[in-house]
């Protein structure tokens, strides 16, 4: 709900009490955006909902409410329509005043959270010595956008990278490392083992084909768990190497995330099992320690247990997540914990959340949210792969987006006979290429699968980053052409709304706070994308030679007013895109 809606709601609540008595305090006026702009901006449906309770016709109720409502500062005279809807049309003077207010506000009318709190966003979270794949890319992009939005609202956000840096696979990796780089284990230096993914594949091959190797690997796991110095050293080398590779991607994406991997929680794992035992939740099942779950069954329809300690005494992904959850509540004092992973892990989250709840570890004021997302598909609708059928390396994917943007840009420059420096071209290619990848991901409802298409994401038309960035640069072009400094439009410059395209643009500009507060709750960044896309469309109509209005050529006071609308649009785009992790360009 935005500020205007809130204001209207209060007035309605007062009118309800005035009309029907104190019993009607707190009745929701059911204020929604009008279904058709012809009828106004909002519509209140409360009269229909009260019909039974009051034993009256909704129209009569609506009339009684309207009698007690004084909205003359905000709305045109109210109208009752159909069976008893109350239609509200905002006054132009009210819209103008609101725009003047956000013009002076660096936050563009978006208030800070009323109750700022500690929120954790657990995102990205690739696995050491394994490939960071498109699923991790989605998690990184979506998680970063969510974190940025929450930070902007004033929440105290902890961005956590729950990297998979522990587990039995390290036995195999360390054994292989000893074989091929014996010197690495004795030097303190960082090690360059090249491509870790091939290293992993080779190690796996050795493991699968050699029994003696397998045995050594098993002992290595025991040594790792016991903290043997040389084994830990080897483990650290592997982690360090992976970290360097991940960092290249984070730098390209301009994403910050604090590493706190699975290994961090090692010392808490035995305590988890003990405490589950104390709460009498623990059951021994074929030697494994587990907790039975409600609402989960296996294929045979039998109740499904969540294993927290395996027969061999080892712990697993779920145990670690239970430990991290407790740590985040007790030590980090998080009030909302948001996990951004593919929807394939939905059961995992539902299960350990349930166990933690049963154990009484989740206080009432703590919210746990799994933010699931769908798969990345190729243009053929199948799993995203390279032409030769290999998984796509993220670096290659991002480099390709940049290279294609560059080619498009160079073609455009040639067409327009423009000369630009190499530096300009590089910068535009990088910003637009990366933005296109991010935006293509964020603009989809994250719960559905999305088709990765360079052509679509780089299109200058449609709901794409290039379209949005172009609109922004075009507005900056107006300021350059008219030699106008938007910041110096003056405090007494006023917005005047006359033309339908001005009114439509103005109303959109005033919706930013509402959109952001929706994303704060439902964590769907695509809503912000849709809003920005609509805003661009409204701006383009306003600026259109045929449908819109003249700007630089207009007479005063319209000229300044329209320049303010331009500036507000640009600032809204910049802020909105920045919240999605996208930089704007003054020229492109
Ligand atoms: N490392 C996991 C993976 O690659 C994701 C971890 C997500 N976070 C968590 N707390 N489980 O699938």
Coordinates of C-alpha atoms and ligand atoms in Angstrom, one line a residue:
X1 CA 0.0 0.0 0.0
X2 CA 1.4 3.4 -0.8
X3 CA 1.1 6.6 1.2
X4 CA -1.9 7.8 -0.6
X5 CA -3.8 4.6 -0.1
X6 CA -2.9 4.6 3.5
X7 CA -4.2 8.1 3.9
X8 CA -7.4 7.1 2.1
X9 CA -7.8 4.1 4.3
X10 CA -7.6 6.1 7.5
X11 CA -10.3 8.5 6.2
X12 CA -12.5 5.5 5.3
X13 CA -12.1 3.9 8.7
X14 CA -13.2 7.2 10.3
X15 CA -16.2 7.4 8.1
X16 CA -17.2 3.8 8.8
X17 CA -17.2 4.5 12.5
X18 CA -19.1 7.8 12.0
X19 CA -21.7 6.0 9.9
X20 CA -22.2 2.8 11.8
X21 CA -20.7 3.2 15.2
X22 CA -17.6 2.1 17.1
X23 CA -18.2 -1.6 16.4
X24 CA -17.1 -0.8 12.9
X25 CA -13.7 0.5 13.8
X26 CA -10.9 -1.4 12.0
X27 CA -13.1 -2.7 9.2
X28 CA -11.0 -2.9 6.1
X29 CA -12.3 -0.5 3.4
X30 CA -11.0 -2.9 0.8
X31 CA -9.4 -0.2 -1.3
X32 CA -8.0 -1.5 -4.5
X33 CA -6.6 0.1 -7.7
X34 CA -9.5 0.8 -10.1
X35 CA -10.1 -2.0 -12.6
X36 CA -10.5 0.5 -15.4
X37 CA -8.9 4.0 -15.4
X38 CA -12.2 5.3 -16.7
X39 CA -13.7 4.9 -13.3
X40 CA -10.9 6.7 -11.5
X41 CA -7.8 5.6 -9.6
X42 CA -9.1 3.5 -6.7
X43 CA -12.2 1.7 -5.8
X44 CA -13.5 0.8 -2.3
X45 CA -15.5 -2.4 -2.0
X46 CA -16.4 -2.3 1.6
X47 CA -20.1 -1.5 1.1
X48 CA -20.6 -4.9 -0.5
X49 CA -18.7 -6.8 2.2
X50 CA -20.8 -5.2 4.9
X51 CA -24.2 -5.9 3.4
X52 CA -24.9 -9.0 5.4
X53 CA -23.6 -7.7 8.7
X54 CA -25.6 -4.5 8.4
X55 CA -28.6 -6.1 6.7
X56 CA -28.8 -3.4 4.1
X57 CA -28.4 -2.9 0.4
X58 CA -24.7 -2.2 -0.5
X59 CA -25.7 0.9 -2.4
X60 CA -27.4 2.4 0.7
X61 CA -24.3 1.5 2.7
X62 CA -22.1 3.1 0.2
X63 CA -24.2 6.3 0.3
X64 CA -24.0 6.3 4.1
X65 CA -20.2 6.0 4.0
X66 CA -19.8 8.7 1.3
X67 CA -21.9 11.0 3.4
X68 CA -19.4 10.9 6.2
X69 CA -16.3 11.0 4.0
X70 CA -14.5 14.3 3.4
X71 CA -11.9 13.6 0.8
X72 CA -12.1 17.0 -0.9
X73 CA -8.3 17.6 -0.6
X74 CA -7.4 14.3 -2.3
X75 CA -10.2 13.3 -4.6
X76 CA -12.8 14.5 -7.0
X77 CA -16.4 14.1 -5.8
X78 CA -16.9 10.4 -5.0
X79 CA -19.1 8.3 -7.2
X80 CA -21.1 5.2 -6.3
X81 CA -21.2 2.7 -9.2
X82 CA -22.8 -0.6 -9.9
X83 CA -24.1 -2.6 -6.9
X84 CA -22.2 -0.3 -4.5
X85 CA -18.5 0.3 -5.4
X86 CA -17.2 3.7 -4.3
X87 CA -15.0 5.1 -7.1
X88 CA -12.2 7.5 -6.2
X89 CA -10.5 9.8 -8.7
X90 CA -7.4 11.6 -7.4
X91 CA -7.4 15.4 -7.9
X92 CA -4.8 16.7 -10.3
X93 CA -3.7 19.3 -7.7
X94 CA -3.1 16.4 -5.2
X95 CA -0.9 14.5 -7.7
X96 CA 1.0 17.7 -8.5
X97 CA 1.7 18.3 -4.8
X98 CA 2.9 14.7 -4.4
X99 CA 5.2 15.0 -7.3
X100 CA 6.6 18.2 -6.0
X101 CA 7.3 16.5 -2.7
X102 CA 9.1 13.5 -4.2
X103 CA 11.1 15.8 -6.5
X104 CA 12.7 17.2 -3.4
X105 CA 13.3 13.7 -1.9
X106 CA 16.4 11.7 -2.7
X107 CA 14.4 8.5 -1.8
X108 CA 11.7 9.5 -4.3
X109 CA 9.0 9.0 -1.7
X110 CA 10.0 5.6 -0.6
X111 CA 9.9 5.6 3.2
X112 CA 12.3 3.7 5.4
X113 CA 11.0 0.5 7.0
X114 CA 8.9 1.2 10.0
X115 CA 10.6 -1.6 12.0
X116 CA 14.1 -2.1 10.5
X117 CA 15.4 -5.5 11.5
X118 CA 18.2 -7.9 10.9
X119 CA 17.6 -10.0 7.8
X120 CA 19.8 -12.7 6.4
X121 CA 19.9 -13.4 2.7
X122 CA 21.6 -16.7 2.1
X123 CA 22.4 -16.7 -1.6
X124 CA 24.8 -17.7 -4.4
X125 CA 26.3 -20.6 -2.3
X126 CA 28.3 -22.5 -4.9
X127 CA 30.3 -25.6 -4.0
X128 CA 34.0 -25.7 -3.6
X129 CA 35.9 -27.5 -6.4
X130 CA 32.8 -27.8 -8.4
X131 CA 31.4 -25.7 -11.1
X132 CA 29.4 -22.5 -10.3
X133 CA 26.6 -23.2 -12.6
X134 CA 23.6 -21.2 -14.0
X135 CA 21.5 -22.2 -10.9
X136 CA 24.1 -20.4 -8.8
X137 CA 24.0 -17.5 -11.2
X138 CA 20.3 -17.1 -10.7
X139 CA 20.7 -17.4 -6.9
X140 CA 23.4 -14.7 -7.1
X141 CA 21.4 -12.3 -9.2
X142 CA 18.1 -12.7 -7.4
X143 CA 19.7 -12.8 -3.9
X144 CA 21.7 -9.7 -4.6
X145 CA 18.6 -7.8 -5.8
X146 CA 16.6 -8.8 -2.7
X147 CA 19.5 -7.8 -0.4
X148 CA 19.8 -4.4 -2.2
X149 CA 16.1 -3.7 -1.8
X150 CA 16.0 -4.6 1.9
X151 CA 19.2 -2.6 2.5
X152 CA 17.6 0.4 0.8
X153 CA 14.6 0.1 3.1
X154 CA 17.0 0.3 6.1
X155 CA 17.1 -3.3 7.2
X156 CA 20.3 -4.6 8.6
X157 CA 21.1 -7.2 6.0
X158 CA 23.6 -10.0 6.3
X159 CA 24.5 -11.4 2.9
X160 CA 25.7 -14.9 3.5
X161 CA 27.4 -17.2 1.0
X162 CA 26.7 -20.7 2.4
X163 CA 29.4 -22.4 0.2
X164 CA 29.6 -26.1 0.1
X165 CA 33.2 -26.4 1.5
X166 CA 32.9 -29.6 3.5
X167 CA 32.0 -33.2 2.9
X168 CA 33.4 -36.5 1.9
X169 CA 34.3 -35.4 -1.6
X170 CA 37.3 -33.6 -0.1
X171 CA 38.8 -37.0 0.8
X172 CA 39.0 -37.8 -2.9
X173 CA 40.2 -34.3 -3.9
X174 CA 42.9 -34.1 -1.3
X175 CA 44.2 -37.6 -2.1
X176 CA 44.4 -36.6 -5.8
X177 CA 46.1 -33.4 -4.9
X178 CA 48.8 -35.3 -3.0
X179 CA 49.3 -37.4 -6.1
X180 CA 49.6 -34.7 -8.7
X181 CA 50.9 -31.8 -6.8
X182 CA 52.9 -33.3 -3.9
X183 CA 55.0 -30.0 -3.7
X184 CA 51.8 -28.0 -3.0
X185 CA 51.4 -29.6 0.3
X186 CA 54.7 -28.5 1.7
X187 CA 54.8 -24.9 0.5
X188 CA 52.8 -22.1 2.0
X189 CA 52.1 -20.5 -1.4
X190 CA 48.8 -20.5 -3.1
X191 CA 48.6 -23.1 -5.7
X192 CA 47.6 -22.9 -9.3
X193 CA 45.9 -26.1 -10.3
X194 CA 44.3 -24.6 -13.3
X195 CA 40.7 -25.5 -14.0
X196 CA 39.2 -26.9 -10.8
X197 CA 36.4 -28.5 -12.6
X198 CA 38.6 -30.7 -14.7
X199 CA 40.6 -31.4 -11.5
X200 CA 37.4 -32.6 -9.9
X201 CA 36.5 -34.8 -12.9
X202 CA 40.0 -36.4 -12.9
X203 CA 39.9 -37.0 -9.2
X204 CA 36.5 -38.6 -9.5
X205 CA 37.8 -40.8 -12.3
X206 CA 40.7 -42.0 -10.1
X207 CA 38.3 -42.6 -7.2
X208 CA 35.9 -44.6 -9.3
X209 CA 38.5 -46.8 -10.8
X210 CA 41.0 -47.5 -8.1
X211 CA 40.2 -49.3 -4.9
X212 CA 43.5 -48.3 -3.1
X213 CA 42.8 -44.7 -4.0
X214 CA 39.3 -45.0 -2.5
X215 CA 40.7 -46.4 0.7
X216 CA 43.2 -43.5 1.0
X217 CA 40.5 -41.1 0.3
X218 CA 38.4 -42.5 3.1
X219 CA 41.3 -42.1 5.5
X220 CA 41.8 -38.6 4.3
X221 CA 38.2 -37.8 5.2
X222 CA 38.8 -39.0 8.7
X223 CA 42.0 -37.0 8.9
X224 CA 40.1 -33.9 7.7
X225 CA 37.5 -34.3 10.3
X226 CA 40.1 -34.8 13.0
X227 CA 41.8 -31.6 11.9
X228 CA 45.1 -33.1 10.8
X229 CA 47.4 -30.2 9.9
X230 CA 48.6 -31.3 6.5
X231 CA 45.1 -32.3 5.4
X232 CA 43.6 -29.1 6.5
X233 CA 46.3 -27.3 4.6
X234 CA 45.4 -29.1 1.4
X235 CA 41.7 -28.4 2.0
X236 CA 42.5 -24.7 2.4
X237 CA 44.4 -24.7 -0.9
X238 CA 41.4 -26.1 -2.7
X239 CA 39.0 -23.7 -1.1
X240 CA 41.3 -20.8 -1.9
X241 CA 41.5 -21.8 -5.5
X242 CA 37.8 -22.0 -5.8
X243 CA 37.3 -18.7 -4.1
X244 CA 39.5 -17.0 -6.6
X245 CA 37.4 -18.4 -9.4
X246 CA 34.1 -17.4 -7.7
X247 CA 35.4 -13.9 -7.1
X248 CA 35.9 -13.3 -10.8
X249 CA 32.2 -13.9 -11.3
X250 CA 31.3 -11.7 -8.3
X251 CA 33.5 -8.9 -9.6
X252 CA 31.9 -9.1 -13.0
X253 CA 28.5 -9.0 -11.5
X254 CA 29.4 -6.4 -8.9
X255 CA 28.0 -8.6 -6.1
X256 CA 29.2 -8.6 -2.5
X257 CA 28.5 -11.6 -0.3
X258 CA 30.2 -12.8 2.9
X259 CA 31.5 -16.3 2.8
X260 CA 30.4 -18.4 5.7
X261 CA 30.5 -21.9 4.4
X262 CA 29.3 -25.2 5.7
X263 CA 32.6 -25.9 7.5
X264 CA 32.0 -22.9 9.8
X265 CA 29.3 -24.9 11.5
X266 CA 31.3 -28.1 12.1
X267 CA 31.7 -27.7 15.8
X268 CA 28.0 -27.2 16.3
X269 CA 26.9 -30.4 14.6
X270 CA 27.2 -32.9 17.5
X271 CA 25.1 -30.4 19.6
X272 CA 22.3 -30.4 17.1
X273 CA 22.0 -34.2 17.3
X274 CA 22.2 -34.1 21.1
X275 CA 19.5 -31.5 21.4
X276 CA 17.2 -33.2 19.1
X277 CA 17.7 -36.3 21.2
X278 CA 16.9 -34.3 24.4
X279 CA 13.7 -33.1 22.8
X280 CA 12.9 -36.8 22.2
X281 CA 12.6 -36.2 18.5
X282 CA 15.5 -38.5 17.5
X283 CA 14.8 -41.9 16.2
X284 CA 17.4 -44.6 15.2
X285 CA 16.5 -46.0 11.8
X286 CA 18.8 -48.7 10.4
X287 CA 21.7 -47.2 12.3
X288 CA 21.1 -43.7 11.2
X289 CA 19.8 -41.0 13.5
X290 CA 16.8 -39.2 12.1
X291 CA 13.6 -37.2 12.9
X292 CA 10.3 -38.3 11.4
X293 CA 8.5 -35.6 9.4
X294 CA 4.8 -34.8 9.1
X295 CA 3.4 -34.6 5.7
X296 CA 6.3 -36.2 3.9
X297 CA 6.2 -39.8 2.7
X298 CA 8.4 -41.9 0.4
X299 CA 7.3 -43.6 -2.7
X300 CA 5.8 -46.5 -0.8
X301 CA 3.7 -44.0 1.2
X302 CA 5.7 -44.6 4.4
X303 CA 6.6 -41.7 6.7
X304 CA 9.9 -40.0 5.6
X305 CA 12.7 -39.4 8.1
X306 CA 15.1 -36.5 7.9
X307 CA 18.6 -38.0 8.6
X308 CA 20.8 -35.9 10.8
X309 CA 23.6 -38.4 11.4
X310 CA 24.5 -41.2 9.1
X311 CA 25.3 -44.7 10.1
X312 CA 29.0 -44.0 9.8
X313 CA 28.6 -41.1 12.2
X314 CA 28.9 -38.4 9.5
X315 CA 26.6 -35.4 9.3
X316 CA 25.0 -34.1 6.2
X317 CA 23.6 -31.0 4.4
X318 CA 20.5 -30.9 6.6
X319 CA 22.4 -31.2 9.9
X320 CA 24.6 -28.3 8.7
X321 CA 21.5 -26.2 7.8
X322 CA 20.0 -26.9 11.2
X323 CA 23.2 -25.7 12.9
X324 CA 23.4 -22.6 10.7
X325 CA 19.8 -21.8 11.3
X326 CA 20.3 -21.9 15.1
X327 CA 23.4 -19.8 14.8
X328 CA 21.7 -17.3 12.7
X329 CA 18.9 -16.9 15.2
X330 CA 21.0 -17.0 18.3
X331 CA 24.2 -15.3 17.3
X332 CA 23.2 -13.1 14.4
X333 CA 19.8 -12.4 15.9
X334 CA 18.1 -12.6 12.5
X335 CA 14.4 -11.9 12.4
X336 CA 13.9 -13.0 8.8
X337 CA 16.1 -15.6 7.1
X338 CA 15.8 -15.8 3.3
X339 CA 17.2 -18.7 1.4
X340 CA 17.6 -18.3 -2.4
X341 CA 18.0 -21.6 -4.2
X342 CA 16.4 -23.5 -7.1
X343 CA 12.9 -25.0 -6.4
X344 CA 14.4 -28.5 -6.5
X345 CA 15.5 -27.9 -2.9
X346 CA 12.0 -26.9 -1.7
X347 CA 11.6 -30.2 0.2
X348 CA 15.0 -29.8 1.9
X349 CA 14.0 -26.4 3.3
X350 CA 10.5 -27.4 4.3
X351 CA 11.9 -30.5 6.1
X352 CA 14.6 -28.9 8.2
X353 CA 12.4 -25.9 8.9
X354 CA 9.8 -28.4 10.3
X355 CA 12.4 -30.1 12.4
X356 CA 13.7 -26.8 13.8
X357 CA 10.1 -25.8 14.6
X358 CA 9.4 -29.1 16.3
X359 CA 12.6 -28.7 18.4
X360 CA 11.3 -25.3 19.4
X361 CA 14.3 -23.4 17.9
X362 CA 12.2 -20.9 16.0
X363 CA 10.9 -18.0 18.1
X364 CA 7.6 -16.5 17.0
X365 CA 9.1 -13.4 15.8
X366 CA 11.5 -15.1 13.4
X367 CA 10.4 -15.8 9.8
X368 CA 12.0 -18.4 7.6
X369 CA 11.5 -18.1 3.9
X370 CA 12.7 -20.2 1.1
X371 CA 12.8 -18.2 -2.1
X372 CA 12.7 -20.8 -4.9
X373 CA 13.4 -20.2 -8.5
X374 CA 13.0 -22.3 -11.7
X375 CA 15.5 -23.7 -14.1
X376 CA 17.5 -21.9 -16.8
X377 CA 16.6 -23.5 -20.2
X378 CA 18.2 -23.2 -23.6
X379 CA 16.3 -21.8 -26.5
X380 CA 15.2 -25.3 -27.4
X381 CA 13.4 -25.5 -24.1
X382 CA 15.9 -28.1 -22.8
X383 CA 18.5 -27.9 -20.1
X384 CA 20.9 -25.0 -20.8
X385 CA 24.1 -26.4 -22.5
X386 CA 26.8 -25.4 -24.9
X387 CA 26.5 -26.5 -28.5
X388 CA 28.7 -29.4 -27.7
X389 CA 26.5 -30.5 -24.8
X390 CA 28.8 -29.4 -22.0
X391 CA 27.6 -27.2 -19.1
X392 CA 28.1 -23.5 -19.8
X393 CA 30.9 -21.9 -17.8
X394 CA 29.5 -18.7 -16.2
X395 CA 32.5 -16.7 -17.3
X396 CA 32.0 -17.7 -20.8
X397 CA 28.3 -16.9 -20.6
X398 CA 29.0 -13.4 -19.3
X399 CA 31.8 -12.8 -21.7
X400 CA 29.6 -13.8 -24.5
X401 CA 26.9 -11.4 -23.4
X402 CA 29.5 -8.6 -23.4
X403 CA 30.9 -9.6 -26.8
X404 CA 27.5 -9.6 -28.4
X405 CA 26.6 -6.2 -26.9
X406 CA 29.8 -4.9 -28.2
X407 CA 29.1 -6.1 -31.7
X408 CA 25.6 -4.6 -31.6
X409 CA 27.0 -1.4 -30.4
X410 CA 29.7 -1.2 -33.0
X411 CA 27.1 -1.8 -35.7
X412 CA 24.9 0.9 -34.3
X413 CA 27.8 3.4 -34.1
X414 CA 28.6 2.8 -37.7
X415 CA 25.0 3.2 -38.8
X416 CA 24.7 6.5 -36.9
X417 CA 28.2 7.5 -38.1
X418 CA 29.3 8.1 -34.5
X419 CA 32.9 8.1 -33.3
X420 CA 33.4 6.8 -29.8
X421 CA 36.6 6.0 -27.8
X422 CA 37.6 2.4 -27.1
X423 CA 37.1 3.1 -23.5
X424 CA 33.5 4.2 -24.1
X425 CA 32.8 1.1 -26.1
X426 CA 34.2 -1.2 -23.5
X427 CA 32.3 0.3 -20.7
X428 CA 29.0 0.3 -22.5
X429 CA 29.5 -3.2 -23.7
X430 CA 30.3 -4.4 -20.2
X431 CA 27.5 -2.6 -18.4
X432 CA 24.8 -3.4 -21.0
X433 CA 25.9 -7.0 -21.4
X434 CA 25.9 -7.8 -17.7
X435 CA 22.8 -5.8 -17.1
X436 CA 21.0 -7.7 -19.9
X437 CA 21.8 -11.1 -18.2
X438 CA 20.7 -9.8 -14.8
X439 CA 17.6 -8.2 -16.1
X440 CA 16.5 -11.2 -18.2
X441 CA 16.6 -13.3 -15.0
X442 CA 15.0 -10.8 -12.7
X443 CA 12.2 -9.8 -15.0
X444 CA 10.8 -13.3 -15.1
X445 CA 8.6 -14.5 -12.2
X446 CA 11.4 -16.4 -10.5
X447 CA 9.2 -19.4 -9.7
X448 CA 9.0 -20.3 -13.4
X449 CA 11.7 -21.7 -15.6
X450 CA 13.3 -19.2 -17.9
X451 CA 14.7 -19.5 -21.4
X452 CA 18.1 -18.0 -21.8
X453 CA 18.3 -16.1 -25.1
X454 CA 21.0 -13.6 -25.9
X455 CA 18.9 -12.2 -28.7
X456 CA 15.9 -11.5 -26.5
X457 CA 17.9 -10.1 -23.6
X458 CA 19.9 -7.8 -25.8
X459 CA 16.9 -6.5 -27.8
X460 CA 16.6 -2.7 -27.6
X461 CA 12.8 -3.1 -27.6
X462 CA 10.7 -4.9 -25.0
X463 CA 11.1 -5.7 -21.4
X464 CA 14.9 -5.7 -21.5
X465 CA 17.8 -4.0 -19.8
X466 CA 18.9 -2.3 -23.0
X467 CA 15.5 -0.8 -23.5
X468 CA 15.4 0.6 -20.0
X469 CA 19.0 1.9 -20.1
X470 CA 18.3 3.5 -23.4
X471 CA 15.3 5.3 -22.0
X472 CA 17.5 6.6 -19.2
X473 CA 20.2 7.8 -21.6
X474 CA 17.6 9.4 -23.8
X475 CA 16.4 11.5 -20.9
X476 CA 20.0 12.5 -20.1
X477 CA 20.2 13.4 -23.8
X478 CA 17.3 15.9 -23.3
X479 CA 19.3 17.6 -20.6
X480 CA 22.4 17.8 -22.7
X481 CA 20.5 19.1 -25.7
X482 CA 18.8 21.8 -23.7
X483 CA 21.9 22.5 -21.7
X484 CA 19.8 21.9 -18.6
X485 CA 21.0 20.8 -15.2
X486 CA 18.2 18.7 -13.8
X487 CA 19.5 19.4 -10.3
X488 CA 19.1 23.1 -10.8
X489 CA 15.4 23.2 -11.8
X490 CA 14.8 25.1 -8.7
X491 CA 12.8 24.6 -5.6
X492 CA 9.9 26.7 -6.7
X493 CA 9.6 25.0 -10.0
X494 CA 6.2 23.3 -10.0
X495 CA 4.7 20.4 -11.8
X496 CA 1.6 21.1 -13.8
X497 CA -0.3 18.1 -15.2
X498 CA -2.5 18.8 -18.2
X499 CA -2.0 16.3 -21.0
X500 CA -3.2 12.7 -20.5
X501 CA 0.3 11.4 -21.1
X502 CA 1.6 13.7 -18.3
X503 CA -1.1 12.4 -16.0
X504 CA -0.4 8.8 -16.8
X505 CA 3.3 9.2 -16.3
X506 CA 2.8 11.1 -13.1
X507 CA 0.6 8.4 -11.6
X508 CA 3.2 5.8 -12.4
X509 CA 6.0 7.9 -10.8
X510 CA 4.0 7.9 -7.6
X511 CA 3.7 4.1 -7.4
X512 CA 7.4 3.4 -6.6
X513 CA 6.9 3.2 -2.9
X514 CA 4.1 0.7 -3.2
X515 CA 6.1 -1.5 -5.6
X516 CA 9.0 -1.6 -3.3
X517 CA 7.0 -2.5 -0.3
X518 CA 5.4 -5.3 -2.2
X519 CA 8.8 -6.7 -3.2
X520 CA 9.9 -6.4 0.5
X521 CA 7.1 -8.8 1.3
X522 CA 6.8 -11.2 -1.6
X523 CA 10.5 -11.1 -2.6
X524 CA 9.5 -11.1 -6.3
X525 CA 11.9 -8.7 -8.0
X526 CA 10.0 -9.1 -11.3
X527 CA 7.4 -6.8 -9.9
X528 CA 9.9 -4.0 -9.8
X529 CA 11.0 -4.8 -13.4
X530 CA 7.4 -4.7 -14.6
X531 CA 6.9 -1.3 -12.9
X532 CA 10.0 0.1 -14.5
X533 CA 9.0 -1.2 -17.9
X534 CA 5.6 0.4 -17.6
X535 CA 7.2 3.6 -16.5
X536 CA 9.4 3.6 -19.6
X537 CA 6.5 3.0 -21.8
X538 CA 4.6 5.9 -20.2
X539 CA 7.6 8.1 -20.6
X540 CA 8.0 7.2 -24.2
X541 CA 4.4 8.1 -24.9
X542 CA 4.8 11.4 -23.1
X543 CA 7.9 12.1 -25.1
X544 CA 6.4 10.9 -28.4
X545 CA 6.2 13.5 -31.1
X546 CA 2.6 12.5 -32.1
X547 CA 1.0 11.2 -28.9
X548 CA 3.0 13.2 -26.4
X549 CA 3.9 16.8 -25.7
X550 CA 6.8 19.0 -26.7
X551 CA 9.4 19.4 -23.9
X552 CA 12.3 21.6 -24.7
X553 CA 10.2 23.6 -27.2
X554 CA 7.3 24.1 -24.8
X555 CA 6.4 27.4 -23.3
X556 CA 7.0 28.1 -19.6
X557 CA 5.7 27.1 -17.1
X558 CA 5.0 23.8 -18.9
X559 CA 8.6 23.5 -20.1
X560 CA 10.0 23.3 -16.5
X561 CA 7.2 21.1 -15.4
X562 CA 7.9 18.6 -18.1
X563 CA 11.6 18.8 -17.4
X564 CA 10.8 17.8 -13.8
X565 CA 8.8 14.9 -15.1
X566 CA 11.8 13.9 -17.2
X567 CA 14.1 14.2 -14.2
X568 CA 11.8 12.2 -12.0
X569 CA 11.5 9.5 -14.5
X570 CA 15.3 9.2 -14.9
X571 CA 15.8 9.2 -11.2
X572 CA 13.2 6.5 -10.7
X573 CA 14.8 4.4 -13.4
X574 CA 18.2 4.9 -11.9
X575 CA 17.1 4.0 -8.4
X576 CA 15.0 1.1 -9.5
X577 CA 17.7 -0.4 -11.7
X578 CA 20.3 0.1 -9.0
X579 CA 18.1 -1.9 -6.6
X580 CA 18.2 -4.7 -9.2
X581 CA 22.0 -4.5 -9.3
X582 CA 22.0 -2.6 -12.6
X583 CA 24.1 0.5 -13.3
X584 CA 22.8 3.2 -15.6
X585 CA 24.7 4.9 -18.4
X586 CA 24.6 8.6 -19.2
X587 CA 25.1 7.8 -22.9
X588 CA 25.1 4.6 -24.8
Ligands
LIG1 N1 25.5 -25.3 -1.9 C1 24.2 -25.5 -2.2 C2 24.0 -25.9 -3.7 O1 24.9 -25.6 -4.5 C3 23.3 -24.3 -1.9 C4 23.2 -23.9 -0.5 C5 22.0 -23.1 -0.2 N2 22.0 -22.6 1.2 C6 21.7 -23.4 2.3 N3 21.7 -22.8 3.4 N4 21.3 -24.6 2.1 O2 23.0 -26.4 -4.1

